[in-house]
Amino acid sequence: MSWEDWLTFFAAVITFLAVAVSLQNARWVPGMPSFVPTTLAGLLIGMIAARIRYYAAIIHPVALLLGAIIVVLAVQSYADGLTMGERLADFRVRMEEWYQVVRAGDISNDNLPFVALVHSLLFLATYFAAWCLFRWHNAWLAVVPSGVILLSNISFLEGKPAEAFIIFLFGAIILIARLHLQKSQLQWRKEGVEYPEFISVSAIQLTVAATIGLIVAAWMLPLGNQAKAIEGAFDVIAKPVTDQSDTLVRLFHNIDSRKGAQLHSFGDTLPIQGEVKLGTKQLFEINSPEAGLIRATSYDTYTGAGWKSTGRDIERVDARTLAADEEIQESYGARESRSSG
């Protein structure tokens, strides 16, 4: 590997450490193991694997096995036990229990699987990014997945802090410029065009200065009505993750939800999590001759961590028709006659 590879690696470290720091500062669970070693390991293993000129079908399983070891070593510090052996045993048992919860559709209140999932996703994202940079020479494929992870993380945080995204954007622009220059150098060598030996150093200095200027200018510009458009685009990018919030809350019930209980989204489970925030948004309007409460759904089983429904029946009804069959209506009528008698 040349010094230019290490220059690209240094730019990648700046870019993806922004993601790691953002996840760390989110404090989804207390005592979350540091993401920095996992990030650095993913980038380093990915760079070395990309530079090995051999079949990718053989390289990837070996690299992913190393990544699994890195993730387990990082996550085991969150498990219970005095020694590493005890913590590894506790890690295995708790992951097996969580798998049974997933299969049964129950609610989990163990934070360890969430810690393992985030570390695994971060390693995969950084390994894939390094492979894209050093094997495919494609900076866009390298930064987009990690950018989605970063934006999804920010979307759940109060105030949506943008400092980590600015650093990520700074590093991403440098990486894109670096890869563009390297492709140009390859083309110049093929055509026999001479260029300065240390053109990469001059180019990266110019790129850093231009990137800082662009970010500062963008930060100082008044957004006005464009702010809502930017926020809308932000929500669209994070939508694939936020749409699955019900499933995530069920599987990782005990993490800090930040958004309170999801009382307007009725699925098969209703975990008891966080404070209740009903909000002021009008969902729908009903005109009825009599005042009363409207039942959105019902749950029949309490698991200790929340409620779940079993054996639901689904029936299609026409518009403007009450979703109640004749038997239910007769039951209510019989109940009213007994109470009046």
PDB file of C-alpha atoms in Angstrom, residues 10-23 39 43 122 125-126 129 133 139-152 154 161-176 211 215 234 237:
ATOM      1  CA  PHE A  10      -7.013   9.111   6.991  1.00  0.00           C
ATOM      2  CA  ALA A  11      -9.845  10.959   5.183  1.00  0.00           C
ATOM      3  CA  ALA A  12     -12.068   7.897   5.648  1.00  0.00           C
ATOM      4  CA  VAL A  13     -11.277   7.828   9.381  1.00  0.00           C
ATOM      5  CA  ILE A  14     -12.445  11.444   9.739  1.00  0.00           C
ATOM      6  CA  THR A  15     -15.618  10.691   7.803  1.00  0.00           C
ATOM      7  CA  PHE A  16     -16.729   7.536   9.582  1.00  0.00           C
ATOM      8  CA  LEU A  17     -15.610   8.510  13.071  1.00  0.00           C
ATOM      9  CA  ALA A  18     -18.266  11.227  12.798  1.00  0.00           C
ATOM     10  CA  VAL A  19     -20.860   8.452  12.538  1.00  0.00           C
ATOM     11  CA  ALA A  20     -19.335   6.588  15.488  1.00  0.00           C
ATOM     12  CA  VAL A  21     -19.240   9.695  17.685  1.00  0.00           C
ATOM     13  CA  SER A  22     -22.844  10.559  16.799  1.00  0.00           C
ATOM     14  CA  LEU A  23     -24.000   7.071  17.803  1.00  0.00           C
ATOM     15  CA  THR A  39     -15.064   1.699  13.214  1.00  0.00           C
ATOM     16  CA  LEU A  43     -11.897   0.455   7.870  1.00  0.00           C
ATOM     17  CA  LEU A 122     -21.258  -0.084  11.976  1.00  0.00           C
ATOM     18  CA  ALA A 125     -20.859  -0.154   6.882  1.00  0.00           C
ATOM     19  CA  THR A 126     -17.197   0.742   7.414  1.00  0.00           C
ATOM     20  CA  ALA A 129     -16.964   1.634   2.612  1.00  0.00           C
ATOM     21  CA  LEU A 133     -12.774   3.059  -1.718  1.00  0.00           C
ATOM     22  CA  ALA A 139     -16.597   7.136  -3.018  1.00  0.00           C
ATOM     23  CA  TRP A 140     -20.370   7.512  -3.426  1.00  0.00           C
ATOM     24  CA  LEU A 141     -21.077   3.874  -2.581  1.00  0.00           C
ATOM     25  CA  ALA A 142     -18.748   4.254   0.390  1.00  0.00           C
ATOM     26  CA  VAL A 143     -20.453   7.219   2.041  1.00  0.00           C
ATOM     27  CA  VAL A 144     -24.156   6.729   1.245  1.00  0.00           C
ATOM     28  CA  PRO A 145     -24.878   3.716   3.576  1.00  0.00           C
ATOM     29  CA  SER A 146     -23.070   5.341   6.512  1.00  0.00           C
ATOM     30  CA  GLY A 147     -24.835   8.603   5.743  1.00  0.00           C
ATOM     31  CA  VAL A 148     -28.192   6.828   6.038  1.00  0.00           C
ATOM     32  CA  ILE A 149     -27.136   5.386   9.411  1.00  0.00           C
ATOM     33  CA  LEU A 150     -26.042   8.835  10.599  1.00  0.00           C
ATOM     34  CA  LEU A 151     -29.220  10.582   9.447  1.00  0.00           C
ATOM     35  CA  SER A 152     -31.402   7.835  10.943  1.00  0.00           C
ATOM     36  CA  ILE A 154     -29.999  12.042  14.179  1.00  0.00           C
ATOM     37  CA  PRO A 161     -28.010  18.077  16.111  1.00  0.00           C
ATOM     38  CA  ALA A 162     -26.058  18.612  12.887  1.00  0.00           C
ATOM     39  CA  GLU A 163     -22.433  18.835  14.120  1.00  0.00           C
ATOM     40  CA  ALA A 164     -21.612  15.203  13.354  1.00  0.00           C
ATOM     41  CA  PHE A 165     -23.261  15.457   9.939  1.00  0.00           C
ATOM     42  CA  ILE A 166     -21.151  18.519   9.093  1.00  0.00           C
ATOM     43  CA  ILE A 167     -17.950  16.615   9.919  1.00  0.00           C
ATOM     44  CA  PHE A 168     -19.220  13.640   7.938  1.00  0.00           C
ATOM     45  CA  LEU A 169     -20.015  15.890   4.984  1.00  0.00           C
ATOM     46  CA  PHE A 170     -16.558  17.454   5.213  1.00  0.00           C
ATOM     47  CA  GLY A 171     -14.847  14.062   5.068  1.00  0.00           C
ATOM     48  CA  ALA A 172     -17.184  12.770   2.352  1.00  0.00           C
ATOM     49  CA  ILE A 173     -16.348  15.683   0.034  1.00  0.00           C
ATOM     50  CA  ILE A 174     -12.634  15.059   0.570  1.00  0.00           C
ATOM     51  CA  LEU A 175     -13.073  11.362  -0.224  1.00  0.00           C
ATOM     52  CA  ILE A 176     -15.017  12.110  -3.393  1.00  0.00           C
ATOM     53  CA  THR A 211     -14.824  22.395   1.533  1.00  0.00           C
ATOM     54  CA  ILE A 215     -19.713  24.579   4.581  1.00  0.00           C
ATOM     55  CA  PHE A 234     -34.184  14.681   5.842  1.00  0.00           C
ATOM     56  CA  ILE A 237     -34.022   9.719   3.815  1.00  0.00           C
TER      57      ILE A 237
END
